[in-house]
CSV table of C-alpha atoms in Angstrom, one decimal:
chain,number,residue,atom,x,y,z
A,1,UNK,CA,-10.0,-5.4,34.0
A,2,UNK,CA,-10.9,-8.2,31.9
A,3,UNK,CA,-7.3,-8.7,30.3
A,4,UNK,CA,-5.6,-8.8,33.5
A,5,UNK,CA,-7.8,-11.6,34.6
A,6,UNK,CA,-6.9,-13.2,30.9
A,7,UNK,CA,-10.7,-13.1,30.1
A,8,UNK,CA,-9.2,-11.9,26.0
A,9,UNK,CA,-12.9,-13.1,24.4
A,10,UNK,CA,-14.4,-10.6,26.9
A,11,UNK,CA,-11.6,-7.9,26.5
A,12,UNK,CA,-11.8,-8.0,23.4
A,13,UNK,CA,-15.6,-7.8,22.9
A,14,UNK,CA,-14.6,-4.3,25.1
A,15,UNK,CA,-11.8,-3.2,22.7
A,16,UNK,CA,-13.8,-3.8,19.7
A,17,UNK,CA,-16.5,-1.5,21.0
A,18,UNK,CA,-14.3,1.0,22.3
A,19,UNK,CA,-13.1,1.2,18.9
A,20,UNK,CA,-16.7,1.5,17.3
A,21,UNK,CA,-16.9,4.3,19.6
A,22,UNK,CA,-13.5,6.0,19.0
A,23,UNK,CA,-14.3,6.0,15.0
A,24,UNK,CA,-17.9,7.2,15.8
A,25,UNK,CA,-16.6,10.1,18.1
A,26,UNK,CA,-12.9,11.1,16.2
A,27,UNK,CA,-11.0,11.1,13.9
A,28,UNK,CA,-9.6,7.7,12.3
A,29,UNK,CA,-6.2,8.8,12.5
A,30,UNK,CA,-7.1,9.9,16.3
A,31,UNK,CA,-4.1,8.9,18.4
A,32,UNK,CA,-6.8,7.1,20.5
A,33,UNK,CA,-7.9,4.9,17.9
A,34,UNK,CA,-4.0,3.7,17.4
A,35,UNK,CA,-3.8,3.3,21.1
A,36,UNK,CA,-7.2,1.0,21.3
A,37,UNK,CA,-5.6,-1.0,17.7
A,38,UNK,CA,-2.9,-1.5,19.7
A,39,UNK,CA,-4.3,-2.8,22.8
A,40,UNK,CA,-6.9,-5.1,20.1
A,41,UNK,CA,-4.1,-7.0,18.9
A,42,UNK,CA,-2.4,-8.0,22.2
A,43,UNK,CA,-5.9,-9.1,23.2
A,44,UNK,CA,-6.0,-11.1,20.0
A,45,UNK,CA,-2.7,-12.1,20.3
A,46,UNK,CA,-3.4,-13.8,23.8
A,47,UNK,CA,-6.0,-15.8,21.8
A,48,UNK,CA,-4.1,-17.1,18.8
A,49,UNK,CA,-5.4,-15.0,16.4
A,50,UNK,CA,-2.1,-13.8,15.0
A,51,UNK,CA,-3.1,-12.2,11.7
A,52,UNK,CA,-6.3,-10.6,12.9
A,53,UNK,CA,-3.6,-8.7,15.9
A,54,UNK,CA,-0.9,-8.3,12.9
A,55,UNK,CA,-3.4,-5.9,10.9
A,56,UNK,CA,-4.4,-4.2,13.9
A,57,UNK,CA,-1.0,-3.4,15.6
A,58,UNK,CA,0.2,-2.4,11.7
A,59,UNK,CA,-2.5,0.2,11.5
A,60,UNK,CA,-2.5,0.9,15.4
A,61,UNK,CA,0.9,1.5,15.1
A,62,UNK,CA,1.4,3.9,11.9
A,63,UNK,CA,-1.8,6.0,13.2
A,64,UNK,CA,0.4,6.3,16.3
A,65,UNK,CA,3.7,7.0,14.7
A,66,UNK,CA,1.8,9.5,12.4
A,67,UNK,CA,0.3,11.4,14.9
A,68,UNK,CA,2.8,11.4,18.1
A,69,UNK,CA,5.8,11.1,16.6
A,70,UNK,CA,8.3,8.2,16.6
A,71,UNK,CA,9.7,8.9,20.4
A,72,UNK,CA,6.3,8.8,22.1
A,73,UNK,CA,5.6,6.7,24.7
A,74,UNK,CA,2.6,4.9,22.9
A,75,UNK,CA,4.8,4.3,20.1
A,76,UNK,CA,6.3,1.6,22.4
A,77,UNK,CA,3.3,0.1,23.5
A,78,UNK,CA,2.8,-0.4,19.7
A,79,UNK,CA,6.4,-1.7,18.6
A,80,UNK,CA,6.1,-4.3,21.5
A,81,UNK,CA,2.8,-5.4,20.6
A,82,UNK,CA,4.3,-6.1,16.5
A,83,UNK,CA,7.3,-7.2,18.0
A,84,UNK,CA,5.4,-10.0,19.9
A,85,UNK,CA,3.4,-10.5,16.8
A,86,UNK,CA,6.3,-11.7,14.8
A,87,UNK,CA,7.8,-13.8,17.7
A,88,UNK,CA,4.4,-15.5,17.3
A,89,UNK,CA,4.8,-16.1,13.6
A,90,UNK,CA,8.6,-17.5,14.2
A,91,UNK,CA,9.9,-14.0,12.9
A,92,UNK,CA,12.1,-13.2,15.6
A,93,UNK,CA,14.6,-11.2,13.6
A,94,UNK,CA,12.0,-8.6,12.3
A,95,UNK,CA,11.2,-8.4,16.2
A,96,UNK,CA,14.4,-7.6,17.3
A,97,UNK,CA,14.8,-3.5,16.1
A,98,UNK,CA,11.2,-3.2,17.6
A,99,UNK,CA,11.7,-4.4,20.9
A,100,UNK,CA,15.1,-2.7,20.6
A,101,UNK,CA,13.2,0.7,19.8
A,102,UNK,CA,11.0,0.0,22.6
A,103,UNK,CA,13.1,-0.4,25.4
A,104,UNK,CA,14.7,3.0,24.2
A,105,UNK,CA,12.2,5.1,24.2
A,106,UNK,CA,11.2,3.5,27.2
A,107,UNK,CA,14.3,4.3,29.1
A,108,UNK,CA,14.1,8.2,27.4
A,109,UNK,CA,10.3,8.3,29.1
A,110,UNK,CA,10.2,6.6,32.6
A,111,UNK,CA,12.7,6.0,35.3
A,112,UNK,CA,15.4,4.0,35.5
A,113,UNK,CA,14.2,1.3,37.1
A,114,UNK,CA,10.4,1.0,35.9
A,115,UNK,CA,9.1,-2.3,35.2
A,116,UNK,CA,8.2,-1.2,32.2
A,117,UNK,CA,11.2,-0.6,30.9
A,118,UNK,CA,11.3,-4.6,31.8
A,119,UNK,CA,9.2,-5.6,29.5
A,120,UNK,CA,10.5,-4.9,25.9
A,121,UNK,CA,14.0,-6.0,27.6
A,122,UNK,CA,12.3,-9.5,28.5
A,123,UNK,CA,10.7,-9.4,25.1
A,124,UNK,CA,13.6,-8.8,23.1
A,125,UNK,CA,16.0,-11.8,25.3
A,126,UNK,CA,13.1,-14.1,24.3
A,127,UNK,CA,13.8,-13.0,20.4
A,128,UNK,CA,17.5,-13.1,21.0
A,129,UNK,CA,16.7,-16.7,22.5
A,130,UNK,CA,15.0,-17.6,19.1
A,131,UNK,CA,17.9,-16.3,16.9
A,132,UNK,CA,20.3,-18.2,19.7
A,133,UNK,CA,22.2,-15.3,20.8
A,134,UNK,CA,21.9,-16.7,24.5
A,135,UNK,CA,25.0,-14.6,25.9
A,136,UNK,CA,22.8,-11.3,24.5
A,137,UNK,CA,19.7,-12.0,25.9
A,138,UNK,CA,21.1,-13.3,29.3
A,139,UNK,CA,21.9,-9.2,30.7
A,140,UNK,CA,18.3,-8.2,29.1
A,141,UNK,CA,16.1,-11.3,31.4
A,142,UNK,CA,18.7,-10.7,34.4
A,143,UNK,CA,17.6,-6.6,33.9
A,144,UNK,CA,13.7,-7.7,33.8
A,145,UNK,CA,13.5,-10.2,36.0
A,146,UNK,CA,15.1,-7.6,38.7
A,147,UNK,CA,12.6,-5.0,37.7
A,148,UNK,CA,9.6,-6.9,37.0
A,149,UNK,CA,7.6,-8.0,40.9
A,150,UNK,CA,4.9,-10.3,41.3
A,151,UNK,CA,2.2,-7.1,41.9
A,152,UNK,CA,-1.1,-8.0,40.4
A,153,UNK,CA,-2.3,-7.5,37.1
A,154,UNK,CA,-0.1,-7.2,33.9
A,155,UNK,CA,3.4,-6.4,35.6
A,156,UNK,CA,2.5,-9.8,37.1
A,157,UNK,CA,2.2,-11.5,34.0
A,158,UNK,CA,5.0,-9.5,32.5
A,159,UNK,CA,7.4,-11.0,35.3
A,160,UNK,CA,6.2,-14.8,35.0
A,161,UNK,CA,6.7,-14.6,30.9
A,162,UNK,CA,10.8,-13.4,32.1
A,163,UNK,CA,10.9,-16.3,34.6
A,164,UNK,CA,9.7,-18.7,32.3
A,165,UNK,CA,12.3,-17.2,29.3
A,166,UNK,CA,14.9,-17.5,32.2
A,167,UNK,CA,14.1,-20.8,32.1
A,168,UNK,CA,14.4,-21.3,28.9
A,169,UNK,CA,17.5,-19.7,28.4
A,170,UNK,CA,19.3,-22.0,31.4
A,171,UNK,CA,17.6,-25.4,29.9
A,172,UNK,CA,19.1,-24.5,26.4
A,173,UNK,CA,22.6,-23.7,28.6
A,174,UNK,CA,22.3,-26.6,29.8
A,175,UNK,CA,21.8,-29.1,26.8
A,176,UNK,CA,24.8,-27.1,25.3
A,177,UNK,CA,27.4,-28.4,27.6
């Protein structure tokens, strides 16, 4: 709830408390620990704490892959987190394979028009735009915009980010003409 309201400091505190409880009650390699680390990483990233976010995302994704395998939906969440951190660090080429794999996982585990498939598509579009691959980014952003709706919560935040990316794409194309 705190995360949805963008109260990132409170969200960070709650995820840290959750991680402490997880580590007291579960194995450090338990998938719940990995998931909590990934969620904490996204909260840290939202606050601009990119280095700490990278560390948590990497460890969370490692635990999640080791415990659940490479095709689990939680792995997709970790790949999205790590990809976003690469973007924040100015490394879009490192983000591309992570977003592509997250799309693959979500397309195999979710219904075809599920909004959660649009999330890594939009992120991949952003990475491709940063690399100057506008033609490849366009259909991804269009697909994401089609499935992401302005409903309360995470989906609305993703829809807003996709609209901003779409505007950036159009501005870049106009500037090239």
